[in-house]
Amino acid sequence: MPSLPDPTLHTAALAALEVATNRALTLSPGGPQILAPFDDHVFAFHCTAPTLDCYLLPSHEGLRLTGVYDGQITTSLTGTASDFIDLAQAEDTAATLVNGGLSMEGNSAPLIELQRVLSALEVDWEAPLVDTLGDVAGHQIAQLLRQAFSWSQLAASSLVRQLGEFVHEEARLSPPRLEIEDFYRDIHELGLRVDRLESRTQRLRQRLQKLRS
Amino acid sequence: MSSKETTHFGFREVDKEQKATLVADVFHSVAGRYDLMNDLMSGGIHRIWKRFTIELSGVRKGNTVLDIAGGTGDLAARFSRLVGSTGRVVLADINESMLQVGRDKLLDQGQQGTIEYVQADAQQLPFPDNSFDCITIAFGLRNVTDINLALRSMLNALKPGGRLLVLEFSKPQNALLSKAYDSYSFHVLPIMGRIVANDSDSYQYLAESIRKHPDQNTLRDMMENAGFCQCTYHNMTGGIVALHRGLKP
């Protein structure tokens, strides 16, 4: 019996993503060479909802994406799609790996480094436009796109800030972030104290048993 | 009544000795337009099927790979990059014209050094036993006169633990898709072949040979009977194509 569902779509999607990523790498100042430190590393992503497996094989020639891999894995992450989205958007990858919903096996350091390298990519989108449309038109269109992108980024960050203020200050739907962090820190501290207390109780119980015997 | 053994060539019954010549004529005729026709007929999806074959091959740096019926070298080119300078890829094809087109294409792409070109019959592979980590045959097995003999020959050429991957047209798993596929194969393909490759007969043979090829389970059983273990298959695009994999014990 076949052990995998029809892999055509999955393989096609990975192929398209691989082409797009490698194109972006080619247009970045360092080129695919920036992935040279990750030669021979393999990163596995197992998404449980929806069920999807993806393996990242970076090398000095670029990024290879596959849906199947049988060899040794450097880092393996398992979680839902939203967990992976959180990781991709995280400013502090290490914290998200520890505190997020993902379960991890293997060495996290290369994965954190890869995420840092990929998120710091400065893709020169102007180059292919200039190649296609010529110097003047290409530059003008690139300028327009840059302005539109910059405006949308500003608008998005302003919207997020104002929405946050509304939720916390006006509607009082949720406590502020700092308060939540304080609360979690207290819970964490309480958890540690309970653990210590449990150890002490255990020790006392053992001593009591010894005295009785 | 003739005492000669017969086999199928498309829907025709022909002498076993005659089939190789007839198949050779088909590929001599289409070699020049082979890649273009593959792209047109499959809408480019054959590249996805081959990509999945590469993924499942598990080929690594330093491996030795044999691509039988390698044709225009799509798989060999990719394998060459995977095995690196320490590995070895052999592109084998029984048909001289296909091998010539494949070699020219790969040389034009700058693929040289790790790829060797061998004109060889899949039924009698000219390699020592236990030579390869992986053997692939993509869209070639149905043209072989004696599939069982070819499978045994591949088994011998593989190293213990080596993998055989057979990518081949198969039986669609959905009745509606099957009807649409039949209609496309017998009505559109020959016309496409006549317009693009100036040869409708070869593409009529293609459609017929696919129907005569063993279905998924039969081919898996044949691989097991030939001596392969852990034989599995993956249906692709609704079973139009299946990728079989087996290991040499």
Coordinates of C-alpha atoms in Angstrom, one line a residue:
Chain A
M1 CA 0.0 0.0 0.0
P2 CA 1.2 3.5 -0.7
S3 CA 2.5 5.1 2.5
L4 CA 2.2 8.7 1.4
P5 CA -0.8 10.6 -0.1
D6 CA -0.3 11.8 -3.7
P7 CA 2.9 13.8 -3.4
T8 CA 2.5 15.8 -6.6
L9 CA 1.1 19.0 -5.1
H10 CA 3.4 18.9 -2.1
T11 CA 6.4 18.4 -4.3
A12 CA 5.3 21.2 -6.7
A13 CA 4.8 23.6 -3.9
L14 CA 8.2 22.9 -2.4
A15 CA 9.8 23.2 -5.9
A16 CA 8.2 26.7 -6.4
L17 CA 9.3 27.8 -2.9
E18 CA 12.8 26.6 -3.5
V19 CA 13.0 28.5 -6.8
A20 CA 11.7 31.7 -5.2
T21 CA 14.1 31.4 -2.2
N22 CA 17.1 30.7 -4.4
R23 CA 16.2 33.6 -6.6
A24 CA 16.0 35.9 -3.5
L25 CA 19.4 34.5 -2.4
T26 CA 20.9 35.3 -5.8
L27 CA 19.6 38.9 -5.6
S28 CA 21.0 39.4 -2.1
P29 CA 24.5 41.0 -1.7
G30 CA 26.1 37.8 -0.3
G31 CA 24.5 35.4 -2.7
P32 CA 23.9 31.8 -1.9
Q33 CA 27.4 31.7 -0.4
I34 CA 25.9 33.1 2.9
L35 CA 24.5 29.6 3.4
A36 CA 28.0 28.0 3.2
P37 CA 28.3 27.6 7.0
F38 CA 25.2 25.3 6.9
D39 CA 26.6 22.8 4.4
D40 CA 25.7 19.3 5.5
H41 CA 23.1 20.5 8.0
V42 CA 19.5 19.2 7.5
F43 CA 16.5 20.9 9.2
A44 CA 13.3 19.0 9.5
F45 CA 9.9 20.6 9.9
H46 CA 7.0 18.3 10.7
C47 CA 3.7 20.1 10.7
T48 CA 0.9 18.3 12.4
A49 CA -2.0 20.5 11.4
P50 CA -2.2 20.4 8.4
T51 CA 0.0 17.3 8.1
L52 CA 3.1 18.3 6.1
D53 CA 6.8 17.4 6.2
C54 CA 9.5 19.7 4.8
Y55 CA 13.3 19.3 4.9
L56 CA 15.6 22.2 4.4
L57 CA 19.0 21.4 3.0
P58 CA 21.1 24.6 2.8
S59 CA 24.4 24.6 1.1
H60 CA 26.8 27.1 -0.6
E61 CA 24.9 26.5 -3.8
G62 CA 21.5 27.6 -2.3
L63 CA 18.6 26.1 -0.5
R64 CA 17.1 22.7 -1.3
L65 CA 13.6 21.8 -0.1
T66 CA 12.4 18.2 0.0
G67 CA 9.3 16.4 1.3
V68 CA 11.3 13.2 2.1
Y69 CA 14.7 12.7 3.7
D70 CA 16.2 9.6 5.1
G71 CA 19.5 10.7 6.5
Q72 CA 20.7 12.3 9.7
I73 CA 18.8 15.5 10.8
T74 CA 20.5 18.4 12.5
T75 CA 17.4 19.9 14.0
S76 CA 13.8 18.6 13.9
L77 CA 10.8 20.7 14.8
T78 CA 7.3 19.4 15.3
G79 CA 4.2 21.6 15.7
T80 CA 1.1 23.1 14.1
A81 CA 1.2 25.6 11.3
S82 CA 0.5 28.5 13.7
D83 CA 3.5 27.4 15.8
F84 CA 5.7 27.6 12.7
I85 CA 4.3 31.0 11.8
D86 CA 5.1 32.3 15.3
L87 CA 8.6 31.0 14.9
A88 CA 9.1 32.6 11.5
Q89 CA 7.9 36.0 12.8
A90 CA 9.7 35.9 16.2
E91 CA 12.2 38.5 17.0
D92 CA 13.7 36.2 19.6
T93 CA 13.9 32.8 18.0
A94 CA 15.5 31.1 21.0
A95 CA 12.7 32.2 23.3
T96 CA 10.0 31.1 20.9
L97 CA 11.7 27.7 20.5
V98 CA 11.7 27.3 24.3
N99 CA 8.3 28.8 25.2
G100 CA 6.3 28.2 22.0
G101 CA 4.3 25.2 21.1
L102 CA 7.0 23.5 19.0
S103 CA 8.7 20.4 20.2
M104 CA 12.4 20.3 19.1
E105 CA 15.0 17.5 18.8
G106 CA 18.6 18.0 18.0
N107 CA 20.9 21.1 18.0
S108 CA 19.0 24.4 18.0
A109 CA 22.0 26.7 17.4
P110 CA 22.3 26.1 13.6
L111 CA 18.6 26.6 13.2
I112 CA 18.6 29.9 15.1
E113 CA 21.6 31.1 13.0
L114 CA 19.9 30.1 9.8
Q115 CA 16.8 32.0 10.8
R116 CA 18.9 35.1 11.6
V117 CA 20.7 34.8 8.2
L118 CA 17.5 34.4 6.2
S119 CA 15.6 37.2 8.0
A120 CA 18.6 39.6 7.5
L121 CA 18.5 39.0 3.7
E122 CA 18.5 42.3 1.8
V123 CA 17.1 41.4 -1.6
D124 CA 17.8 43.8 -4.4
W125 CA 14.5 43.6 -6.3
E126 CA 15.6 46.4 -8.5
A127 CA 18.1 44.3 -10.4
P128 CA 15.6 42.0 -12.2
L129 CA 13.3 45.0 -12.9
V130 CA 16.2 47.0 -14.5
D131 CA 17.2 43.9 -16.5
T132 CA 13.7 43.5 -17.9
L133 CA 12.5 47.1 -18.3
G134 CA 15.7 49.1 -18.7
D135 CA 17.6 51.5 -16.4
V136 CA 15.1 54.4 -16.2
A137 CA 11.7 52.6 -16.1
G138 CA 13.1 49.8 -13.9
H139 CA 14.5 52.3 -11.4
Q140 CA 11.2 54.4 -11.4
I141 CA 9.1 51.3 -10.8
A142 CA 11.4 50.0 -8.1
Q143 CA 11.3 53.4 -6.4
L144 CA 7.5 53.4 -6.4
L145 CA 7.4 49.8 -5.1
R146 CA 9.9 50.8 -2.3
Q147 CA 7.7 53.8 -1.3
A148 CA 4.6 51.7 -1.3
F149 CA 6.3 49.0 0.7
S150 CA 7.7 51.5 3.2
W151 CA 4.2 53.2 3.6
S152 CA 2.5 49.8 4.1
Q153 CA 5.1 48.9 6.8
L154 CA 4.5 52.2 8.6
A155 CA 0.7 51.8 8.3
A156 CA 0.9 48.2 9.6
S157 CA 3.0 49.1 12.6
S158 CA 0.8 52.1 13.4
L159 CA -2.3 50.0 13.2
V160 CA -0.8 47.3 15.5
R161 CA 0.2 50.0 18.0
Q162 CA -3.2 51.7 18.0
L163 CA -5.0 48.4 18.2
G164 CA -2.9 47.5 21.2
E165 CA -3.6 50.7 22.9
F166 CA -7.3 50.3 22.3
V167 CA -7.4 46.8 23.6
H168 CA -5.3 47.6 26.7
E169 CA -6.3 51.2 27.6
E170 CA -9.7 51.9 26.1
A171 CA -11.6 48.6 26.0
R172 CA -9.6 47.1 28.8
L173 CA -10.0 43.7 27.2
S174 CA -6.5 42.5 28.2
P175 CA -3.9 43.5 30.7
P176 CA -0.7 45.2 29.3
R177 CA 2.2 43.1 28.1
L178 CA 4.5 43.9 31.0
E179 CA 1.8 42.9 33.5
I180 CA 1.4 39.6 31.7
E181 CA 5.1 39.0 31.7
D182 CA 5.2 39.8 35.4
F183 CA 2.4 37.3 36.0
Y184 CA 4.2 34.6 34.0
R185 CA 7.4 35.3 35.8
D186 CA 5.6 34.9 39.2
I187 CA 4.0 31.6 38.0
H188 CA 7.5 30.4 36.9
E189 CA 8.9 31.4 40.3
L190 CA 6.0 29.7 42.1
G191 CA 6.6 26.5 40.0
L192 CA 10.3 26.5 41.0
R193 CA 9.4 26.9 44.7
V194 CA 6.8 24.1 44.5
D195 CA 9.5 21.9 42.9
R196 CA 11.9 22.8 45.7
L197 CA 9.3 22.1 48.4
E198 CA 8.4 18.8 46.8
S199 CA 12.1 17.8 46.9
R200 CA 12.3 18.8 50.6
T201 CA 9.2 16.8 51.5
Q202 CA 10.6 13.9 49.6
R203 CA 13.8 14.1 51.6
L204 CA 12.0 14.4 54.9
R205 CA 9.8 11.4 54.0
Q206 CA 12.9 9.4 53.3
R207 CA 14.5 10.4 56.6
L208 CA 11.3 9.6 58.4
Q209 CA 11.3 6.1 56.8
K210 CA 14.9 5.6 57.8
L211 CA 14.2 6.6 61.5
R212 CA 11.2 4.3 61.6
S213 CA 13.1 1.3 60.3
Chain B
M1 CA 1.4 -21.8 -36.1
S2 CA 4.6 -19.9 -35.3
S3 CA 6.9 -21.4 -32.6
K4 CA 8.4 -18.0 -31.9
E5 CA 7.6 -16.3 -28.6
T6 CA 5.6 -13.1 -28.8
T7 CA 5.2 -10.0 -26.7
H8 CA 3.2 -6.8 -27.0
F9 CA 4.2 -3.7 -28.9
G10 CA 1.4 -1.3 -27.9
F11 CA -1.8 -3.3 -28.7
R12 CA 0.0 -5.4 -31.3
E13 CA 1.4 -8.9 -30.7
V14 CA 4.9 -9.1 -32.2
D15 CA 7.9 -11.5 -32.1
K16 CA 10.0 -10.9 -28.9
E17 CA 13.0 -10.3 -31.1
Q18 CA 11.2 -7.7 -33.1
K19 CA 10.1 -5.5 -30.2
A20 CA 13.5 -4.0 -29.4
T21 CA 13.8 -2.8 -33.1
L22 CA 10.3 -1.4 -33.1
V23 CA 10.9 0.5 -29.8
A24 CA 14.3 1.7 -31.1
D25 CA 12.6 3.1 -34.2
V26 CA 10.1 5.0 -32.0
F27 CA 12.8 6.6 -30.0
H28 CA 15.1 7.3 -33.1
S29 CA 12.1 9.2 -34.5
V30 CA 11.2 11.3 -31.4
A31 CA 14.6 11.9 -29.8
G32 CA 15.0 15.4 -31.2
R33 CA 11.7 16.6 -29.8
Y34 CA 11.6 14.4 -26.8
D35 CA 11.9 17.1 -24.1
L36 CA 9.5 19.5 -25.8
M37 CA 6.9 16.7 -26.2
N38 CA 7.3 15.7 -22.6
D39 CA 6.6 19.3 -21.5
L40 CA 3.7 19.6 -23.8
M41 CA 2.1 16.3 -23.0
S42 CA 2.4 16.5 -19.3
G43 CA 2.1 20.3 -18.9
G44 CA 5.5 20.3 -17.3
I45 CA 4.4 17.9 -14.5
H46 CA 6.9 15.3 -15.5
R47 CA 9.5 17.5 -13.8
I48 CA 7.6 17.2 -10.5
W49 CA 7.4 13.4 -10.9
K50 CA 11.2 13.3 -11.5
R51 CA 11.8 15.7 -8.6
F52 CA 10.0 13.4 -6.2
T53 CA 12.0 10.4 -7.6
I54 CA 15.2 12.3 -6.7
E55 CA 13.9 13.0 -3.2
L56 CA 13.0 9.3 -2.6
S57 CA 16.3 8.1 -4.0
G58 CA 18.2 9.3 -0.9
V59 CA 21.3 9.8 -3.1
R60 CA 24.2 11.5 -1.2
K61 CA 27.6 12.8 -1.9
G62 CA 30.0 10.1 -3.0
N63 CA 27.2 7.7 -4.2
T64 CA 27.2 5.8 -7.5
V65 CA 24.0 6.1 -9.5
L66 CA 22.8 4.4 -12.6
D67 CA 20.0 6.0 -14.6
I68 CA 18.7 3.5 -17.0
A69 CA 16.7 4.7 -20.1
G70 CA 18.1 8.0 -19.0
G71 CA 17.1 9.6 -22.3
T72 CA 17.8 13.3 -22.3
G73 CA 19.4 13.2 -18.9
D74 CA 16.9 15.1 -16.6
L75 CA 17.6 12.7 -13.7
A76 CA 21.3 12.3 -14.4
A77 CA 21.9 16.1 -14.3
R78 CA 20.3 16.4 -10.9
F79 CA 22.1 13.2 -9.5
S80 CA 25.4 14.6 -10.7
R81 CA 25.0 17.7 -8.5
L82 CA 24.0 15.5 -5.5
V83 CA 26.8 13.0 -5.7
G84 CA 29.4 15.7 -6.1
S85 CA 33.0 15.2 -7.4
T86 CA 33.5 12.1 -5.3
G87 CA 30.5 10.3 -6.8
R88 CA 29.7 8.8 -10.1
V89 CA 26.6 8.9 -12.3
V90 CA 26.1 6.6 -15.3
L91 CA 23.5 7.6 -17.9
A92 CA 22.5 4.4 -19.8
D93 CA 20.2 4.1 -22.7
I94 CA 19.7 1.4 -25.3
N95 CA 18.9 4.0 -27.9
E96 CA 21.8 5.7 -29.6
S97 CA 19.8 8.7 -30.7
M98 CA 18.5 9.4 -27.2
L99 CA 21.9 9.0 -25.6
Q100 CA 23.3 11.4 -28.2
V101 CA 20.7 14.0 -27.4
G102 CA 21.1 13.5 -23.7
R103 CA 24.9 13.8 -23.9
D104 CA 24.8 17.0 -26.0
K105 CA 22.2 18.5 -23.7
L106 CA 24.2 17.8 -20.5
L107 CA 27.5 19.0 -22.1
D108 CA 25.8 22.2 -23.1
Q109 CA 24.7 22.6 -19.5
G110 CA 28.3 22.2 -18.4
Q111 CA 27.6 18.8 -16.7
Q112 CA 30.8 16.9 -17.2
G113 CA 33.2 14.9 -15.2
T114 CA 30.9 12.8 -13.0
I115 CA 28.5 11.6 -15.7
E116 CA 29.4 8.6 -17.9
Y117 CA 27.4 7.6 -20.9
V118 CA 26.8 4.0 -21.7
Q119 CA 24.7 2.4 -24.5
A120 CA 23.2 -0.6 -22.6
D121 CA 20.3 -2.9 -22.6
A122 CA 18.4 -2.9 -19.3
Q123 CA 18.0 -6.7 -19.6
Q124 CA 21.7 -7.3 -19.7
L125 CA 23.4 -4.5 -17.8
P126 CA 27.2 -4.4 -18.6
F127 CA 28.3 -3.7 -15.0
P128 CA 29.8 -5.9 -12.3
D129 CA 27.5 -7.1 -9.6
N130 CA 27.1 -4.8 -6.5
S131 CA 28.2 -1.6 -8.4
F132 CA 25.5 1.0 -7.6
D133 CA 24.0 2.6 -4.6
C134 CA 20.9 3.6 -6.6
I135 CA 19.4 2.7 -9.9
T136 CA 16.6 4.6 -11.5
I137 CA 14.5 3.9 -14.6
A138 CA 12.1 6.7 -15.5
F139 CA 9.5 6.0 -18.2
G140 CA 11.6 3.2 -19.7
L141 CA 10.5 -0.1 -18.1
R142 CA 7.4 -0.5 -20.2
N143 CA 9.5 -0.4 -23.4
V144 CA 11.7 -3.3 -22.2
T145 CA 10.9 -6.6 -23.8
D146 CA 11.3 -8.8 -20.7
I147 CA 10.6 -6.8 -17.5
N148 CA 11.4 -9.6 -15.2
L149 CA 14.8 -10.1 -16.8
A150 CA 15.5 -6.4 -16.5
L151 CA 14.5 -6.3 -12.8
R152 CA 16.9 -9.2 -12.1
S153 CA 19.7 -7.5 -14.0
M154 CA 19.2 -4.3 -12.0
L155 CA 19.1 -6.3 -8.7
N156 CA 22.5 -7.8 -9.6
A157 CA 24.0 -4.4 -10.4
L158 CA 22.8 -2.9 -7.1
K159 CA 24.9 -3.0 -3.9
P160 CA 23.3 -4.7 -1.0
G161 CA 21.0 -2.1 0.6
G162 CA 20.9 -0.2 -2.7
R163 CA 17.6 1.2 -4.0
L164 CA 15.8 0.7 -7.3
L165 CA 13.3 3.4 -8.3
V166 CA 10.9 2.8 -11.1
L167 CA 9.0 5.8 -12.3
E168 CA 6.4 4.8 -14.8
F169 CA 2.9 5.4 -16.1
S170 CA 0.4 3.4 -14.2
K171 CA -3.3 3.0 -13.6
P172 CA -5.4 6.0 -12.5
Q173 CA -7.2 5.3 -9.3
N174 CA -10.3 7.3 -10.1
A175 CA -12.8 6.1 -12.8
L176 CA -13.6 9.6 -14.0
L177 CA -9.9 10.6 -14.2
S178 CA -9.3 7.3 -16.0
K179 CA -11.9 8.1 -18.7
A180 CA -10.6 11.6 -19.2
Y181 CA -7.0 10.3 -19.4
D182 CA -7.9 7.6 -22.0
S183 CA -9.6 10.2 -24.1
Y184 CA -6.6 12.5 -23.8
S185 CA -4.1 9.7 -24.6
F186 CA -5.8 8.3 -27.6
H187 CA -7.2 11.4 -29.2
V188 CA -5.0 14.4 -28.2
L189 CA -1.5 12.8 -27.9
P190 CA -1.3 11.4 -31.5
I191 CA -2.4 14.8 -32.9
M192 CA 0.1 16.6 -30.7
G193 CA 2.8 14.1 -31.9
R194 CA 1.9 14.7 -35.5
I195 CA 2.0 18.5 -35.2
V196 CA 5.1 18.8 -33.0
A197 CA 7.2 15.8 -33.8
N198 CA 5.8 15.0 -37.2
D199 CA 5.1 11.4 -35.9
S200 CA 1.6 10.4 -34.7
D201 CA 2.4 6.6 -34.7
S202 CA 5.0 6.9 -31.9
Y203 CA 2.6 8.7 -29.6
Q204 CA -0.1 6.2 -30.5
Y205 CA 2.4 3.5 -29.3
L206 CA 3.0 5.6 -26.1
A207 CA -0.7 5.5 -25.2
E208 CA -1.0 1.9 -26.0
S209 CA 2.2 0.8 -24.2
I210 CA 1.0 2.5 -21.1
R211 CA -2.2 0.4 -21.1
K212 CA -0.2 -2.8 -21.5
H213 CA 2.2 -2.0 -18.7
P214 CA 1.6 -3.8 -15.4
D215 CA -0.5 -1.8 -12.8
Q216 CA 0.9 -0.7 -9.4
N217 CA 0.3 -3.9 -7.5
T218 CA 1.5 -6.2 -10.3
L219 CA 4.7 -4.3 -10.7
R220 CA 5.3 -4.3 -7.0
D221 CA 4.8 -8.1 -7.0
M222 CA 7.2 -8.5 -9.9
M223 CA 9.9 -6.5 -8.0
E224 CA 9.4 -8.8 -5.0
N225 CA 9.6 -11.9 -7.2
A226 CA 12.8 -10.6 -8.7
G227 CA 14.3 -10.4 -5.3
F228 CA 13.8 -6.9 -4.1
C229 CA 12.6 -6.3 -0.5
Q230 CA 10.6 -3.5 1.2
C231 CA 8.9 -2.8 -2.1
T232 CA 6.5 0.1 -2.0
Y233 CA 4.9 2.5 -4.4
H234 CA 3.6 6.1 -4.4
N235 CA 0.8 7.1 -6.8
M236 CA 1.2 10.5 -8.3
T237 CA -1.3 12.7 -10.0
G238 CA -4.1 10.3 -9.2
G239 CA -2.2 7.2 -10.3
I240 CA -1.4 8.3 -13.8
V241 CA 2.2 7.8 -12.7
A242 CA 3.5 5.6 -10.0
L243 CA 6.9 5.5 -8.4
H244 CA 8.0 2.1 -7.2
R245 CA 10.9 1.6 -4.8
G246 CA 12.6 -1.6 -3.7
L247 CA 15.8 -2.4 -1.8
K248 CA 18.4 -5.1 -2.6
P249 CA 18.6 -7.3 0.5

